[in-house]
Amino acid sequence: MAESAVSAAVGSISNLAAQETSLLCGVMDEVGFLKAELERLHGFLEDAKHKRRSGDASAAVLVGQIRDAAYDAENVIEASEYMVKRNKLKKGFMGAISRYARLPTDLIALHKIGVEIQWIRRKISEIFYSANRLKIVGLGNPTTDIGHADDEFPQDYDIMYQNFEDDDVVGFDNEYNEIVEKLVEQENELSVVSIVAMGGAGKTTLARKIYNSTRIRNHFDTTAWVTVSQKFKGIDLLKDIMRQIMPNKLESREIDQMQELEVGKKIHEFLLNKRYVVVLDDVWATDTWNQINRVGKVFPDANNGSRVLLTTRKEDVANHIEMSTYIHPLKLLDDEKSWELFSRKSLPSYKRSSLQDVNEFEELGRKLARKCNGLPLALAVLGGYLSKNLNIQAWSDIFKSRISTKNGQMMRDILARSYNDLPNNYMKSCFLYIAVFPEDYSISTADLVELWTAECFVQPRRKYKPEELAYKYISRAEVSSFNTMTFYRNSFHHFFDDKILQATAYKRTILGFSVPSMFLLKLKFLRVLHVENSTINNFSMAISECIHLRHLILRNCVSVRLPPSIGKLLYLQTIDLRRTILESIVPESLWNIASLKHVYLSGGFYPTRNGKQKELRTFHLETSSFNYFRSSASAIVKFLGQMTQLVTFVLDFSRTDIPVEMIKMLANMPDAVEILLRRFDVLDKLPGSTLFPQCLRQLDLFANVIKEDPMPIVEKLPCLVVLSLSGYQGRTMSCSAQGFPRLQRLDLSVFYTEEWIIEIGALPRLSFGSSLV
């Protein structure tokens, strides 16, 4: 991570120089010298890291010193830039003076900055002296021309994301049909169906395919999926189930405050008159069932054919459940099925056609597939890795190596190869960050991207913005799918603990998960604060001093008060307060932060007339009532209408209706890719297709009543991949021959349509759909 630190510091200096302000003229010479020395320092890193890998402890210390010096430099440069930004925001007579002259307080601050820069330069001089003594040589100036390796990504980037479903299910057709039949059979008694197999055998992939199937969705009234893992809390699982089966009954924050007994009782009452299926994935302990039901019987037996689908590595887990249980041992893939899955991953059709020696690849590929011993995860991960290395020598080297699936050896080897093959150290820093999260934590790609950019791991390159590069990093590192992400994270925790601790143990980042109570120190250099399921005692006092903060995540926390001084965090890019109980409404000063890119709120906020959010890309609001806003609905609509540059727009109103005027605002969001609006009361008809963003890929639109057929409008959206609609009351629904050219997933709920006309040629790419529910 030292490279990221040095590059970030140099970037901060360049940004400061671009300000062209007279305010800092007294220290700009010092700043220029500091930049030159940092760039020179960057050249020593590769040789120092090479000696560190060879076991040179002194070189390891030097790499840490370089990183720390770069962090110190970035801190002091940002403090200088912060002064400029702050003075530009000041209003009135004093504001005018501070922009063109130096106030006494500024002179004092400038003196401190100058002293700190001189101290950092002395520190860097000592590093140069140590490098010479250790015979570490500079290898050029990678800061200025690191090769733009970040621009060199596979040309098939878009192709890799065309399919909505990540995971292939190969060789499990019989198992799939057998388990589905067990779930929907006429036996009315509540029963458990258990899929049992070793790790990597495809249990979760098969279960997810079954869970998402049209037949299961149509047969059961309600469904839920929870991942159990080794470290779980029964109440957390129950709350997760409750959110899935009762999405419109209770607000998420209400669920968070419930005790285990109340949650179990409400789930029992809700499911009592419904035919349901609940999936418990990756169950390790035999007492899991008892833990879930310890405060009472959660899953009622209404004699209506309800089911629990369970996946586990241990047959003892399945046998421990005291009710009717069907155990399905999952077989490993035979050689032909192994080759089918391996070839899909390693030699997809769009790459196979460009190979001249495809027969040689196939012959060697079959031998490699047999080394995976029929384990789907090993086949998929090895195949995915080799698809990035399409030369015979690379394939042959892996075949000759003594890789084995025993005790996860193959997985560790592929992980190490994937890490070492990443083209630059920026991507390696991002890759390591995955292991910061708990093993059972479901990491979203959006979280990773926002964290990486906040940590300055991703620097802008040529035509790409940092966020765009970050998504390409995810593609290059092959961590976009849920299963692969889980594999990498678990492997990191088991085999790279020391490296992770070295890379992430720095005072600029705090991540806390399910810590009962936290007391924040005044960490003035904090850049990332990511806390979930906790109580923060002194947040309002501590946060005001964190002027470098970029990433503020407080999810499902209590006793949080956002002070008006939140508006002083001029570098803040992401704020996420979903499911957090605030002691006061989000202050209007939040909208003074021009750097905001992603805003996720629960409850309400003070809108402002003159927002500065030119960079805002995500706006996500979950609320139950307009009473939270202390503003009229029309004021909220007007405020949101200013957000013309949004890429993601989510309004999730659980107990009140979204104003109808809100749907007309979509015409003001030409760049929107994802829109969720839940829920309107009555929509006479949708606006014309040309009034929707033309690059829209996902649309979720919920209403109590939609009077006019929405299909002739939404089918014309050229990029739409995922569509969820609720509430159409018309008798007939039609999809024309050219309709939905890219749609892959379609969910329809609360529809009362008697006739659905689908012309030949419509929905050519639909891969997952639900009938009318």
Coordinates of C-alpha atoms in Angstrom, one line a residue, residues 47 134 183 187 243 392 583 618 762:
D47 CA 13.9 -2.4 -4.8
L134 CA 21.1 -0.7 2.7
L183 CA -39.8 -29.3 -2.2
E187 CA -46.7 -34.1 1.4
R243 CA -36.9 -8.3 6.4
I392 CA 0.0 -23.0 -23.6
E583 CA -31.3 11.5 17.5
T618 CA -26.0 7.9 -5.7
A762 CA -39.9 -10.3 -27.6

